Every structure is written in structure tokens, then in C-alpha cells.
mmCIF file of C-alpha atoms and ligand atoms in Angstrom:
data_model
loop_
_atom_site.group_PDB
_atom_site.id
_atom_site.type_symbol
_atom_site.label_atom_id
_atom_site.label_comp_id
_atom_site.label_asym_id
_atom_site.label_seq_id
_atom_site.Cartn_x
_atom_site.Cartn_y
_atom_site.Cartn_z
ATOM 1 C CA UNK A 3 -13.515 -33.170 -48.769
ATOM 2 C CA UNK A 4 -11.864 -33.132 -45.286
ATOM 3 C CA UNK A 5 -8.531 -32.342 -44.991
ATOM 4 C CA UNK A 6 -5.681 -35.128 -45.344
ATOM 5 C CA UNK A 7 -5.113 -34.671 -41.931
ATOM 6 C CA UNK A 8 -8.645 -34.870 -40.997
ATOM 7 C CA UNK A 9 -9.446 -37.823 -42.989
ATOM 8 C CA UNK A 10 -5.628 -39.303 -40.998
ATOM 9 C CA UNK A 11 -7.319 -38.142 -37.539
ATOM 10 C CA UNK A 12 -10.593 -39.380 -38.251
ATOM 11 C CA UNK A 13 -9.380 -42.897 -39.364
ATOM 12 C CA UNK A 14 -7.236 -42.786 -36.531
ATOM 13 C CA UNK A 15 -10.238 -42.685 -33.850
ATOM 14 C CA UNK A 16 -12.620 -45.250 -35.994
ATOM 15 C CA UNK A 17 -9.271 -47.685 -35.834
ATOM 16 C CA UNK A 18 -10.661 -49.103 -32.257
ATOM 17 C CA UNK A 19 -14.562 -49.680 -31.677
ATOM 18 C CA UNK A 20 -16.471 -46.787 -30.748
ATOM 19 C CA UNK A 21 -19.658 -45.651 -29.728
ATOM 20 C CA UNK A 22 -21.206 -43.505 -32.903
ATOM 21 C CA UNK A 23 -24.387 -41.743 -32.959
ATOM 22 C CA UNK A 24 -25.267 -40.630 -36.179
ATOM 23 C CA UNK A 25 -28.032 -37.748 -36.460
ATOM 24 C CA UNK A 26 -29.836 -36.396 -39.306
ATOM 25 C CA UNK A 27 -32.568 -33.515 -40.048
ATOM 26 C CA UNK A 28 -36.309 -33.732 -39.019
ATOM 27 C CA UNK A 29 -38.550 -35.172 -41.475
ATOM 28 C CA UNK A 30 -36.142 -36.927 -42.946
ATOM 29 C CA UNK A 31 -35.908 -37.450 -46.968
ATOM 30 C CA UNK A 32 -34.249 -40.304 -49.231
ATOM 31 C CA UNK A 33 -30.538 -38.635 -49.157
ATOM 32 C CA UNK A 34 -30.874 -37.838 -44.952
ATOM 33 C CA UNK A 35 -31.886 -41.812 -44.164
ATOM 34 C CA UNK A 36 -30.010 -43.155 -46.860
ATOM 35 C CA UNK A 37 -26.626 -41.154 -46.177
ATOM 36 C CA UNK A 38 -27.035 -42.189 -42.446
ATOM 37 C CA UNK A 39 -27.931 -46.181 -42.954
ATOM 38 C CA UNK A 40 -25.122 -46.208 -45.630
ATOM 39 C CA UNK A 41 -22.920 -44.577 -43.032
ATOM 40 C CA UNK A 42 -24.010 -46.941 -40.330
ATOM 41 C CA UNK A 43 -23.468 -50.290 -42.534
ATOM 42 C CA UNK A 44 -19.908 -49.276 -43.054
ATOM 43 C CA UNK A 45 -19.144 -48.450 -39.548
ATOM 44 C CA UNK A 46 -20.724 -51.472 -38.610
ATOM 45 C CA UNK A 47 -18.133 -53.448 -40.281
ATOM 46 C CA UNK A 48 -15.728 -51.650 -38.797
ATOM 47 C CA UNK A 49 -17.253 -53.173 -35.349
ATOM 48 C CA UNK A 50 -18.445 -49.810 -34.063
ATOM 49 C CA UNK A 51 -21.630 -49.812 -31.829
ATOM 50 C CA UNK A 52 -23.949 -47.544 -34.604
ATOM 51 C CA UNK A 53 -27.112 -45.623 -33.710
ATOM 52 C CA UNK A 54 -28.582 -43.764 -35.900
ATOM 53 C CA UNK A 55 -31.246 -41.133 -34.408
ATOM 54 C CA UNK A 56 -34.017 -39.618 -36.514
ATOM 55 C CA UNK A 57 -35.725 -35.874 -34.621
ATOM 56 C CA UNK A 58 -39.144 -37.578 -35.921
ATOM 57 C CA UNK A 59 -40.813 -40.807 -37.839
ATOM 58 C CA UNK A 60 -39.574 -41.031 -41.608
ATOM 59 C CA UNK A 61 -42.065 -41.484 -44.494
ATOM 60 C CA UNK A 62 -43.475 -44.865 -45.116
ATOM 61 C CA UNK A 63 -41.509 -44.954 -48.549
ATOM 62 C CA UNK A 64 -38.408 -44.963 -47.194
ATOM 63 C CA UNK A 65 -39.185 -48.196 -44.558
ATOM 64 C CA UNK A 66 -37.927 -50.527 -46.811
ATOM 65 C CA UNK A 67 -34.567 -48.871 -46.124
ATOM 66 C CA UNK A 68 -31.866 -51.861 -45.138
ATOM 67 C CA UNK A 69 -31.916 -50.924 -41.365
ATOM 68 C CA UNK A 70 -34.605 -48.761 -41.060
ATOM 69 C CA UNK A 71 -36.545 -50.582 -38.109
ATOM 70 C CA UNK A 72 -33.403 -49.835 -36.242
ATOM 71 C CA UNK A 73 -33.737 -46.160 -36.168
ATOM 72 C CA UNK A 74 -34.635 -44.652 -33.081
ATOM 73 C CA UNK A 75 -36.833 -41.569 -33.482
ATOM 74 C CA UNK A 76 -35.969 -39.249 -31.347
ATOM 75 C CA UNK A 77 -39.663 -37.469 -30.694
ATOM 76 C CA UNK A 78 -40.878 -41.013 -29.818
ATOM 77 C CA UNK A 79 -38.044 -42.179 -27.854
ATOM 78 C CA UNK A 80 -36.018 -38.924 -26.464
ATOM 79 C CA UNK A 81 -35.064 -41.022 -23.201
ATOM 80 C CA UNK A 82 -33.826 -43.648 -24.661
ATOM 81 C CA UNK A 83 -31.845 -41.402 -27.848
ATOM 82 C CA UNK A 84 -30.435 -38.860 -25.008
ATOM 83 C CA UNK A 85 -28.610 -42.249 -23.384
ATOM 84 C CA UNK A 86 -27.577 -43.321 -26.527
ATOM 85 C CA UNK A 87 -26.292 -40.122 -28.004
ATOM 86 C CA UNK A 88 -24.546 -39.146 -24.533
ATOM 87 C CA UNK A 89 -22.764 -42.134 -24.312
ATOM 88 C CA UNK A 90 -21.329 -41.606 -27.823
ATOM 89 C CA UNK A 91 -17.802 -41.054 -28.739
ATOM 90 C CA UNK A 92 -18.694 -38.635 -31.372
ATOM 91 C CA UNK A 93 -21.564 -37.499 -33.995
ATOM 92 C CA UNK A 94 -22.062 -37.875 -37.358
ATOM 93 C CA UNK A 95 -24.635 -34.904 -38.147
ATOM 94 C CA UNK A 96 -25.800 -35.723 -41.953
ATOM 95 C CA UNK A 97 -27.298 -33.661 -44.557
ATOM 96 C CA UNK A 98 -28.122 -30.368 -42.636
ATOM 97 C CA UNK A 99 -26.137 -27.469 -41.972
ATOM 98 C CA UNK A 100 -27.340 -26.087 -38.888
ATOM 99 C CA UNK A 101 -28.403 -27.798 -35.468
ATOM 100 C CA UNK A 102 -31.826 -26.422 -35.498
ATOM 101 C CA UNK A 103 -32.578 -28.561 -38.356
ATOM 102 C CA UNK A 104 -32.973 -31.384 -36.385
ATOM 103 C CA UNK A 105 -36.535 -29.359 -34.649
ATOM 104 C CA UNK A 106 -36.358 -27.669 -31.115
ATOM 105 C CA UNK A 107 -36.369 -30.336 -28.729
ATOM 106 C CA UNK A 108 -33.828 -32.420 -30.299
ATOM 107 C CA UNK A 109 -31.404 -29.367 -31.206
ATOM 108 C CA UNK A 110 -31.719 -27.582 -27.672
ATOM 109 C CA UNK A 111 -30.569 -31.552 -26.395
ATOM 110 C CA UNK A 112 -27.313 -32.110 -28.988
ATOM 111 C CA UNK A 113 -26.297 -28.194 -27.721
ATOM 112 C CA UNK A 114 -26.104 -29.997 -24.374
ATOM 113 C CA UNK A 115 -23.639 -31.921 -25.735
ATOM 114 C CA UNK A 116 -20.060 -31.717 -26.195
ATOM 115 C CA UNK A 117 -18.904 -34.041 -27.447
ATOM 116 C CA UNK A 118 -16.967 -33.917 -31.061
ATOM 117 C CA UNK A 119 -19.703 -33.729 -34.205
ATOM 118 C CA UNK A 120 -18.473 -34.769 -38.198
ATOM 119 C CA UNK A 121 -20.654 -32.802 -40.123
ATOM 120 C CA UNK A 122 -21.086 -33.863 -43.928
ATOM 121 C CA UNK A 123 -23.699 -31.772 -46.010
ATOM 122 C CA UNK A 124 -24.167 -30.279 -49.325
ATOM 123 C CA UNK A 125 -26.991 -27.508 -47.946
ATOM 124 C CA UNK A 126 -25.292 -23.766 -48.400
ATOM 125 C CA UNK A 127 -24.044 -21.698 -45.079
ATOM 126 C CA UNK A 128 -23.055 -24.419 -42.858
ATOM 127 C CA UNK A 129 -22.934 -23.115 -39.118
ATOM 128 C CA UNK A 130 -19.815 -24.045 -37.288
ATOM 129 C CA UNK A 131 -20.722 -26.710 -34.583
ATOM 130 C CA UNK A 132 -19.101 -29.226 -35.932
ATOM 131 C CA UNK A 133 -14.965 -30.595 -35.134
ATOM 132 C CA UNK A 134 -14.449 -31.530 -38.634
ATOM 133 C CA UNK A 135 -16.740 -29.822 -41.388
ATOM 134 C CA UNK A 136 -17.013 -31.592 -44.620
ATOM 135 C CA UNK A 137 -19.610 -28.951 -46.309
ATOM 136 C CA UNK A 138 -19.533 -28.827 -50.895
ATOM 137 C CA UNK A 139 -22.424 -27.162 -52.064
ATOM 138 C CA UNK A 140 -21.206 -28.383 -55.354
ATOM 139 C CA UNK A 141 -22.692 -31.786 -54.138
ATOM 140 C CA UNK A 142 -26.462 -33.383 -55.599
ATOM 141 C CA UNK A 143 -26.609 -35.275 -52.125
ATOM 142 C CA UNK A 144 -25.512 -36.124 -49.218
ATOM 143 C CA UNK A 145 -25.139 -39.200 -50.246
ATOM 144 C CA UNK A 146 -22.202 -38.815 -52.968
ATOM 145 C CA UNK A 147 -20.155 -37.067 -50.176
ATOM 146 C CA UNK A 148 -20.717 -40.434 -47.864
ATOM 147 C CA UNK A 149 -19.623 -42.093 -50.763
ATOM 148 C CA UNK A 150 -16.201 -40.313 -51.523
ATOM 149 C CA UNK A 151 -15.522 -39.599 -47.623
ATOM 150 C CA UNK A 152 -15.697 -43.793 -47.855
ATOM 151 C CA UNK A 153 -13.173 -44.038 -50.526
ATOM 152 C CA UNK A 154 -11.118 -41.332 -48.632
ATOM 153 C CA UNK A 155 -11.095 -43.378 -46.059
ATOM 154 C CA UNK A 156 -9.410 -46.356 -48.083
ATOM 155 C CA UNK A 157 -12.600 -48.352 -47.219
ATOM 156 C CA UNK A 158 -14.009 -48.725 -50.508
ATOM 157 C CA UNK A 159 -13.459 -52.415 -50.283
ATOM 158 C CA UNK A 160 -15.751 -52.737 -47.701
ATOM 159 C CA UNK A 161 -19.033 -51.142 -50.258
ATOM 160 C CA UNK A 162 -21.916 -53.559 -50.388
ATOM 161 C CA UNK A 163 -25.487 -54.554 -51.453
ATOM 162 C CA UNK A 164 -26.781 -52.680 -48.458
ATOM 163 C CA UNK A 165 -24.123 -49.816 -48.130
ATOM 164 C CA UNK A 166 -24.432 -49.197 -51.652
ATOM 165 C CA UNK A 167 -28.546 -48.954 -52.070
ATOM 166 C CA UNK A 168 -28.755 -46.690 -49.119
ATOM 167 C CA UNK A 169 -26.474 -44.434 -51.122
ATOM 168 C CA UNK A 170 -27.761 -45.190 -54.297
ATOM 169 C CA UNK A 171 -31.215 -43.789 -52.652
ATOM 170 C CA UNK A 172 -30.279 -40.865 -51.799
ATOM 171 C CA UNK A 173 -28.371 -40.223 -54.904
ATOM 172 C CA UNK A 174 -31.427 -41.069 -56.792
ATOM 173 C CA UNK A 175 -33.717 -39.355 -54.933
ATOM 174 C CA UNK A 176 -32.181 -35.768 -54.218
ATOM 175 C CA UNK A 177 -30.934 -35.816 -58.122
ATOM 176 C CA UNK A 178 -34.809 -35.530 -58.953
ATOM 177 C CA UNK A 179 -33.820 -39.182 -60.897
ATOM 178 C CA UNK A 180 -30.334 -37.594 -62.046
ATOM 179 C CA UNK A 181 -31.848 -34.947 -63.796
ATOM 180 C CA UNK A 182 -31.120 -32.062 -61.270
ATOM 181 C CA UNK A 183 -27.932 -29.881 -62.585
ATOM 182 C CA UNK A 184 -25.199 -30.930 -59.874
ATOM 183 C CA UNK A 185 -25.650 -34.185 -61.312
ATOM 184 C CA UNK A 186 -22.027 -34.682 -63.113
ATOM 185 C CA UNK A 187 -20.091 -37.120 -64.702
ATOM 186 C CA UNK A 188 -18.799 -38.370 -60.923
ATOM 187 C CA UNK A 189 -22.152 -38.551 -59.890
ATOM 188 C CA UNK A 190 -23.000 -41.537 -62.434
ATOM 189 C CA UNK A 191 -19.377 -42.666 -62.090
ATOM 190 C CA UNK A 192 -20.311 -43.325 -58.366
ATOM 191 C CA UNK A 193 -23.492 -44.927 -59.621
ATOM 192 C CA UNK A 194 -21.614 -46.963 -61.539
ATOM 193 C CA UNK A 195 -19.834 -48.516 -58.879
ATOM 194 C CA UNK A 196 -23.052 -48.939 -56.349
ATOM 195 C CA UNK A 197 -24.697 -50.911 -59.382
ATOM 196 C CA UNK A 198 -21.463 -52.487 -59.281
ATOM 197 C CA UNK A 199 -22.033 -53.817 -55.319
ATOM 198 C CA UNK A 200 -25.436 -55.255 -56.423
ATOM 199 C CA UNK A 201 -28.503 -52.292 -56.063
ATOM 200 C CA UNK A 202 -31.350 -53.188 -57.894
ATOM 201 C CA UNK A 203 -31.845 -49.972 -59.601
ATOM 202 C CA UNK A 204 -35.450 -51.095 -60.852
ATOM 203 C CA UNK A 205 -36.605 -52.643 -57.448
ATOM 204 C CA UNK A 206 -35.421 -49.245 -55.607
ATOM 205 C CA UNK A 207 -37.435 -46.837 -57.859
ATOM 206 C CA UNK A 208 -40.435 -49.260 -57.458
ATOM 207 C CA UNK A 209 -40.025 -48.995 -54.209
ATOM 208 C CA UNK A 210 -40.247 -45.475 -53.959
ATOM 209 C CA UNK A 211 -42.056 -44.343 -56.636
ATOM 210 C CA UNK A 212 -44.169 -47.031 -57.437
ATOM 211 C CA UNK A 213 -45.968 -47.585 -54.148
ATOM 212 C CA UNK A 214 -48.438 -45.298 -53.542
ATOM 213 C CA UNK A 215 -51.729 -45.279 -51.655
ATOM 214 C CA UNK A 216 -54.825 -44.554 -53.602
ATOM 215 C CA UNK A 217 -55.463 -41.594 -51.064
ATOM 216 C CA UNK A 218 -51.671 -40.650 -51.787
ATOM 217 C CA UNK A 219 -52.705 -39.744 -55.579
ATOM 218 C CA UNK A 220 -56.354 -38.401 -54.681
ATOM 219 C CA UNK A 221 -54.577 -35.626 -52.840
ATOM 220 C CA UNK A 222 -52.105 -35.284 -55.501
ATOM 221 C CA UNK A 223 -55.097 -34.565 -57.876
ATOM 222 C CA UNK A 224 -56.256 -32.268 -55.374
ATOM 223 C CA UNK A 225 -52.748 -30.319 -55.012
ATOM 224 C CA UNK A 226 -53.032 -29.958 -59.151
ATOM 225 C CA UNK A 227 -56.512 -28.770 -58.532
ATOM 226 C CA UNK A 228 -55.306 -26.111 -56.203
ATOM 227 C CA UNK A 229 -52.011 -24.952 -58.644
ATOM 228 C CA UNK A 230 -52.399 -21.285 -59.194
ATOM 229 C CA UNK A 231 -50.726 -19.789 -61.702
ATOM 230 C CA UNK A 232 -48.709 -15.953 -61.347
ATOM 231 C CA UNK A 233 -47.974 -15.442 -65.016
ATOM 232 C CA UNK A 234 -46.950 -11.517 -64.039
ATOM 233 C CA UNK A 235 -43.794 -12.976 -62.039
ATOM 234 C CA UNK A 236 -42.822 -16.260 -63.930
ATOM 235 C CA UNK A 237 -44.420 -18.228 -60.578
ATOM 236 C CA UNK A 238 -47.003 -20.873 -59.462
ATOM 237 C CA UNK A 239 -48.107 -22.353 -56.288
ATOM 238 C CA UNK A 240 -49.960 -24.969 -54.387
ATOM 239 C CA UNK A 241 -52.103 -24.832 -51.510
ATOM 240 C CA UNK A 242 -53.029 -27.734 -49.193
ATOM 241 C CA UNK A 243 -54.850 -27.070 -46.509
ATOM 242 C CA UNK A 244 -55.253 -29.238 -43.187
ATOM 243 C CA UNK A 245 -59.148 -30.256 -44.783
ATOM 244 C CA UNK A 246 -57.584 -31.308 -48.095
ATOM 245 C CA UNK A 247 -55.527 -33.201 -45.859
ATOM 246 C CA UNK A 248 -57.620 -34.540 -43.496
ATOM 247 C CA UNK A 249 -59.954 -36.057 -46.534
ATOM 248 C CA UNK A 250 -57.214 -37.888 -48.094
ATOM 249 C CA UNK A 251 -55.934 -39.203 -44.963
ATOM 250 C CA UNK A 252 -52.830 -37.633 -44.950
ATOM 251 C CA UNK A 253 -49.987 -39.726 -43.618
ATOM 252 C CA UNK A 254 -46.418 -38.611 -43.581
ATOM 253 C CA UNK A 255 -44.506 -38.433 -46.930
ATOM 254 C CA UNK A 256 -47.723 -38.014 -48.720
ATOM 255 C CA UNK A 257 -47.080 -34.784 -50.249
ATOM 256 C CA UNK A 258 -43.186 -35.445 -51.008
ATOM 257 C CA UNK A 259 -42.207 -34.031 -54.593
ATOM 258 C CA UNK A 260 -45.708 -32.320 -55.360
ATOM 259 C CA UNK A 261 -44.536 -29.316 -55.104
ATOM 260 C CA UNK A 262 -42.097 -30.069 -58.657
ATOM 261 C CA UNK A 263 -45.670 -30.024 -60.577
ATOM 262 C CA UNK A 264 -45.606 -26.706 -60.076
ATOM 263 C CA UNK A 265 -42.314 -26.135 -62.290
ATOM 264 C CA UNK A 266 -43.882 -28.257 -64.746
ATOM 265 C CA UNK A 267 -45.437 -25.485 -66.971
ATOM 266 C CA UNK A 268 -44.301 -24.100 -69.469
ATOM 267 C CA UNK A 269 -42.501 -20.570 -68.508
ATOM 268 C CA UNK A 270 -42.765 -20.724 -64.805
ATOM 269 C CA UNK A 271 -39.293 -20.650 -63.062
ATOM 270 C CA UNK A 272 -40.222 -20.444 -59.673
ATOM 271 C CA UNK A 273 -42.968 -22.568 -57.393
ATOM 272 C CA UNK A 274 -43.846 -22.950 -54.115
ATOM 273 C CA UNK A 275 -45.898 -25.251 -52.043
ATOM 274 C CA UNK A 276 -47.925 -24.431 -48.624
ATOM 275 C CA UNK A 277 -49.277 -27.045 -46.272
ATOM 276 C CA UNK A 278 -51.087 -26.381 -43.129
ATOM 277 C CA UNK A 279 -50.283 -29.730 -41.833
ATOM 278 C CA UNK A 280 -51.104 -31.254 -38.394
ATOM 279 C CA UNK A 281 -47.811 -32.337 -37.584
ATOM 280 C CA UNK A 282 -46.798 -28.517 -36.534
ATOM 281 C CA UNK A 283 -47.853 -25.320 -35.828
ATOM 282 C CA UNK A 284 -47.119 -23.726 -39.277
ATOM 283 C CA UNK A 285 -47.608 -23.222 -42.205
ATOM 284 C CA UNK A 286 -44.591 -25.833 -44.557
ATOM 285 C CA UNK A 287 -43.513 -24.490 -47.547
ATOM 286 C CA UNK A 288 -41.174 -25.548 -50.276
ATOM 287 C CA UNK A 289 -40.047 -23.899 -52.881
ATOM 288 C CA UNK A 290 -38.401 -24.829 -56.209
ATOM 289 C CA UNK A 291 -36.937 -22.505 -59.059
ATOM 290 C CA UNK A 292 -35.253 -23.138 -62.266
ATOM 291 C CA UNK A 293 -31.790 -21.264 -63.249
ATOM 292 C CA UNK A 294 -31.236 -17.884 -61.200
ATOM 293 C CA UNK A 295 -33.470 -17.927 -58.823
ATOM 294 C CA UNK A 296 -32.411 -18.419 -55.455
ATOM 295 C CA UNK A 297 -34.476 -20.075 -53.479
ATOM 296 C CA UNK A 298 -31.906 -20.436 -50.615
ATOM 297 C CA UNK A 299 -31.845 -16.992 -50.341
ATOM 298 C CA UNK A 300 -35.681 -16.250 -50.746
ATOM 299 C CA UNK A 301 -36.690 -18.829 -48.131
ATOM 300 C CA UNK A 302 -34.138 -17.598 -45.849
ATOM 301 C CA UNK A 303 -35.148 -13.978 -46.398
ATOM 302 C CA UNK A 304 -38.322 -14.595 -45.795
ATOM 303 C CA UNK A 305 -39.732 -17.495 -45.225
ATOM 304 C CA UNK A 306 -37.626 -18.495 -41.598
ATOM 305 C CA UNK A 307 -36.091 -20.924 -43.616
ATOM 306 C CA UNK A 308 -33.142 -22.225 -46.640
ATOM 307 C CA UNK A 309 -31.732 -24.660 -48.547
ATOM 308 C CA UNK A 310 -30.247 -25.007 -52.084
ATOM 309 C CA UNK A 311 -30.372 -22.419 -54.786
ATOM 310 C CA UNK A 312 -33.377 -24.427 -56.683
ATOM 311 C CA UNK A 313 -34.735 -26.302 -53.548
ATOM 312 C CA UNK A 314 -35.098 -25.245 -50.583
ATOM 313 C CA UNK A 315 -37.719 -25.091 -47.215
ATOM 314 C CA UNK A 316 -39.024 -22.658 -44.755
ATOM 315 C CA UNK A 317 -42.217 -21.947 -42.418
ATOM 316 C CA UNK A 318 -44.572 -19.497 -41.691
ATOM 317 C CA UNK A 319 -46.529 -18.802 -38.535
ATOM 318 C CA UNK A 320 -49.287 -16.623 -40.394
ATOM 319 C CA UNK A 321 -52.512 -18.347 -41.471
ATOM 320 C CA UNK A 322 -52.400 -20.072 -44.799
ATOM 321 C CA UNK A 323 -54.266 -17.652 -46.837
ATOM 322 C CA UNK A 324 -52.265 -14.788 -45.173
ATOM 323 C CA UNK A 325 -48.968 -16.557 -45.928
ATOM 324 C CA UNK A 326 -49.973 -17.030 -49.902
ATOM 325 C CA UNK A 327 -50.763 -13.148 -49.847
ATOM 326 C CA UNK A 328 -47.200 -12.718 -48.219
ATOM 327 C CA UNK A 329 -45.893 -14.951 -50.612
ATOM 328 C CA UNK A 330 -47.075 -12.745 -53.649
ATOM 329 C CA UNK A 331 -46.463 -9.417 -52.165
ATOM 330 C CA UNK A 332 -42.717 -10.470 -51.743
ATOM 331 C CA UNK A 333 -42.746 -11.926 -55.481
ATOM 332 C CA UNK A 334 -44.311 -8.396 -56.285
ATOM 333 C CA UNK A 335 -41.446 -6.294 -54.504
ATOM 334 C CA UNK A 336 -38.525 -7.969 -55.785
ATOM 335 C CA UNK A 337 -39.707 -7.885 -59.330
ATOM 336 C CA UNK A 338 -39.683 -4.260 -58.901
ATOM 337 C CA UNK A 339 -35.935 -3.946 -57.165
HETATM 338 P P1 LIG B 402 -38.086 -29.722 -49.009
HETATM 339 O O1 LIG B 402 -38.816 -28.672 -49.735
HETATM 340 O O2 LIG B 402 -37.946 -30.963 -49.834
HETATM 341 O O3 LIG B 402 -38.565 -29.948 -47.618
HETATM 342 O O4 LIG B 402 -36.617 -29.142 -48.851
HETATM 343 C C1 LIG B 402 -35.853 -28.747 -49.945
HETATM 344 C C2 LIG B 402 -34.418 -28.618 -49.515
HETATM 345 O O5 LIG B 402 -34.270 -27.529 -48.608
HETATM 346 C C3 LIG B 402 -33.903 -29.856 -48.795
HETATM 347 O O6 LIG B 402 -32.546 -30.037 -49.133
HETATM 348 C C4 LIG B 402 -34.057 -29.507 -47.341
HETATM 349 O O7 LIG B 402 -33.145 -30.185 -46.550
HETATM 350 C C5 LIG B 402 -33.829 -28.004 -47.349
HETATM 351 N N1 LIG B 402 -34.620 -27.332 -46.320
HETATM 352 C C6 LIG B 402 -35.948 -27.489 -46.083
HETATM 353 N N2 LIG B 402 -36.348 -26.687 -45.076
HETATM 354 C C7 LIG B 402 -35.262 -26.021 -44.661
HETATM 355 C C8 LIG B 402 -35.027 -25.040 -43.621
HETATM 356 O O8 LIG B 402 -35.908 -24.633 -42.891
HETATM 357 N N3 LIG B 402 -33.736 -24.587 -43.500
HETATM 358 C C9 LIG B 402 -32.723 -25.030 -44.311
HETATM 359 N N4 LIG B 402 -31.488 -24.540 -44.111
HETATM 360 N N5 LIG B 402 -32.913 -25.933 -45.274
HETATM 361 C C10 LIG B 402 -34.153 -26.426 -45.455
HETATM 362 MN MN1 LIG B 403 -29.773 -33.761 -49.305
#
């Protein structure tokens, strides 16, 4: 958590109304929109003028999102999100530990800036941009640290329907359904207390789980087609190319948690996903491990890229075939270190 006397100072400059921009990272995911829209109903209440600017467009599962029509999106609007963000009093930069997380264009604009940044994030290595840092890697989501930095503030009166299923979302979500190991006693405690304030627990996970396109599940079948299996080094991993994509009609958030499957069978402790998507330039991978291995570390070794120990992200700018060759090669030379 922040320091007393951050928490004092930072309570000190919401106590008038403010200007707030509130940023998180590029293709957003349930904890990055539903840490900021949680954050932005509070200070809302609080009569601060909130913006909350998204680097690019957020899946279609998360538009049901209290708020969520509000977002600007930066890629789409940068005009109009420059204005906003230089006018601002300060930043909230949520769920992401570096400012290149937010993509290129967006990150080489907020290093324009200086203006004060409140960085809250659970991803490891935070860089340093930030006035006040609140960084736990000890933390399932962004989300729960929104939450307690709210009761730090003594605002946990002001928790509601909205406040509390943007949280709850995020919780949910980045918890893998509170099954992920930094989910702890506090975590459901918290839970507790947002089911409390009125989220429909049943209605959320229909919402996102329950609400797929037909061409959504074709490609899934396709990914689970494509699974490849490294018994040798405990590993598996799925290809989707941009003509897997292309015949499913790929739309944004279409691929979100495939790349679990992959951890799914029986002995395999690490997995990875590559998709030569049309969105960029290369090659997105995921990975996810169980227990020791670090996936942080791996993706940020190799892979341009980091995240969690058992979750993380990275790219590559090789072709996709050349990438999965990489991929193995690496798995090959650190089984032998
Ligand atoms: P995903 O595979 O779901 O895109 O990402 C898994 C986790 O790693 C998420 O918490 C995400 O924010 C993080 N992550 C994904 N890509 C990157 C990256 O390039 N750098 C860092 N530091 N974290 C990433
Ligand atoms: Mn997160």
C-alpha cells in the first residue's frame, strides 16, 4: 500500500475537484477496464472531472462495463485524449508497470508529460515514472489494490453497485474464477463486501463467459486443433495464424483465455500461445506455467516481453513458424542449463 503519508497527500489533493485522467495498458483485459471504471465511479463522487483513456478499443466482452461507452480510445481519438490528458491534474496509470505498455504512440505522448502519475499494479519490476508507486506483486489484480487503496482512503462508504462490479470483474477475471494461487482469504473477504454493494455475481460471469459468437468457439476448436504437445520439456503450444483468423472472423477478444487449454493436460507445466494477428506487426504470444516456472522471466528474456510468474506476454518480430522454432530451441537450452 502507499505510504500513510502518501495516502494523507493524496487525499489531500482529491479534497477539491480535479481534473483526473486515468490510463491503462493496450488491449485492455477485465482487471485493466474494470480497475479504471471502478476508479472513475469513486472519483466521480468525489466531483472530480474523470477520463479514463484506453491506448486501443477493448474487447466486446467487456462493453457491458458500467461506463464503458465513455472511454476514449486513445488510437481512435489521440487529439481529443492528448487535450484531455494535458489538461489533467494528475494520472492514474492502472495495471501496468512500465509506460510502454500503453503501445508506442500513446507512451512516447504521456513521456511528454509531466505532470504527477499514481501508479497502482500488481505486474513484477515496476519502472519508476510514477510520484507515488503503489506496486504488490503479492496482488491477483489490479483490482483488489483499487479496492484497499479505497478503504485507505476512508472512502469505503462511498462502494456501490457500479464501483463494486467493475472491481468484482477484474477480481474475477484475472483470478482465472478465483482459482489462480494469489487468490487468499482477503481476496474473497473483498468479494464479500462487493456482493455486499449489490454485483450480480451470476449476471457478470454470463456476461463474460457466456456470450460468445459462434465464430468465437469455431476458432477455439481450431486453436485445440493446432495444440502441439512437447512431452520432452513438460510444454505445449498453440498456433493461430492470421488465415485461421481471418476464417473465423476474428474480432478483438476472440482468442482471450485460449491459451489456458494448453495447461489443461495432464503433466504439462508450461504453454504458450502465438497469434499472427492483424492488429500489429508481430507475432502475440502468451504464455502460462504452473508452479516454478517463470514466465515473467522467460518472456522477458526472450520474448521482448513480461508479466507475472505464471502469466505473462511478449512479441516477436520473426515469422510465426520461425518464432515456434525459437520458442523450442529456448525450451531446449534451458532444460540443459
Ligand atoms: P496476456 O497473455 O493475457 O496478454 O498477459 C498475461 C499477463 O502478462 C497480463 O497480466 C499482462 O498484463 C502481462 N503482459 C502481457 N504482455 C506483456 C508485456 O509485453 N510486458 C509486460 N511487462 N507484461 C505483459
Ligand atoms: Mn491485472
Amino acid at each position: 500500500m502507499f505510504t500513510t503519508t502518501e495516502i494523507a497527500e493524496i487525499k489531500n489533493s482529491l479534497s477539491t475537484p480535479k481534473n483526473i485522467t486515468i490510463v491503462s495498458h493496450r488491449n485492455p483485459d477485465g482487471d485493466a477496464m474494470g480497475s479504471s471504471l471502478g476508479l472513475l465511479h469513486l472519483l466521480k463522487q468525489l466531483n472530480h472531472n474523470v477520463t479514463y483513456i484506453s491506448p486501443n478499443a477493448f474487447p466486446s466482452f467487456l462493453a457491458w462495463l458500467p461506463n464503458s461507452e465513455k472511454v476514449i480510445i486513445y488510437e481512435e481519438n489521440a487529439t481529443t485524449a492528448q487535450k484531455i490528458a494535458k489538461n489533467s491534474d494528475f494520472i492514474f496509470t492502472l495495471d501496468f508497470n512500465a509506460l510502454h505498455r500503453t503501445g508506442n504512440a500513446m507512451c512516447m505522448f504521456l513521456e511528454t508529460l509531466s505532470l504527477p502519475m499514481i501508479l497502482i499494479d500488481h505486474h513484477e519490476l515496476p519502472d519508476s515514472y510514477a510520484k507515488y508507486t503503489f506496486s504488490d506483486t503479492s496482488y491477483g489484480s489490479t483490482c483488489q489494490m483499487v479496492y484497499d487503496f479505497i478503504v485507505a482512503l476512508g472512502y469505503e462508504n462511498l462502494l456501490n453497485k457500479d464501483i463494486a462490479t467493475c472491481i468484482y470483474t477484474g477480481i474475477l477475471t484475472d483470478s482465472g474464477g478465483f482459482r489462480f494461487p494469489k487468490t487468499t482469504p482477503q481476496t474473497h473477504r473483498c468479494v464479500a463486501t462487493l456482493l455486499e454493494c449489490g454485483v450480480n455475481n451470476t449476471e457478470v460471469y454470463n456476461l463474460l463467459y457466456d456470450n460468445s459468437s459462434y465464430n468465437r468457439l469455431q476458432l477455439l476448436g481450431r486453436a485445440l486443433q493446432n495444440l502441439k504437445i512437447l512431452p520432452e520439456y513438460n510444454a505445449s503450444y498453440i498456433t493461430l495464424s492470421k488465415a485461421d483468423l481471418a476464417e473465423f472472423n476474428y474480432e478483438k477478444g476472440d482468442t482471450e483465455g485460449i491459451v489456458n487449454y494448453g495447461l489443461t493436460i495432464k503433466g504439462i507445466t508450461v504453454t504458450a500461445i502465438f497469434i499472427e494477428t492483424n492488429d500489429d506487426e508481430f507475432i502475440k504470444i502468451s504464455f502460462r506455467s504452473q508452479g516454478n516456472f517463470d514466465v515473467n522471466q522467460f518472456a522477458r528474456n526472450y520474448f521482448n516481453g513480461g508479466g507475472h510468474i505464471n502469466a505473462a506476454g511478449g512479441k516477436s518480430f520473426s515469422s510465426l513458424s520461425e518464432t515456434v522454432n525459437q520458442f523450442i530451441a529456448i525450451l531446449a537450452s534451458e532444460k540443459q542449463k
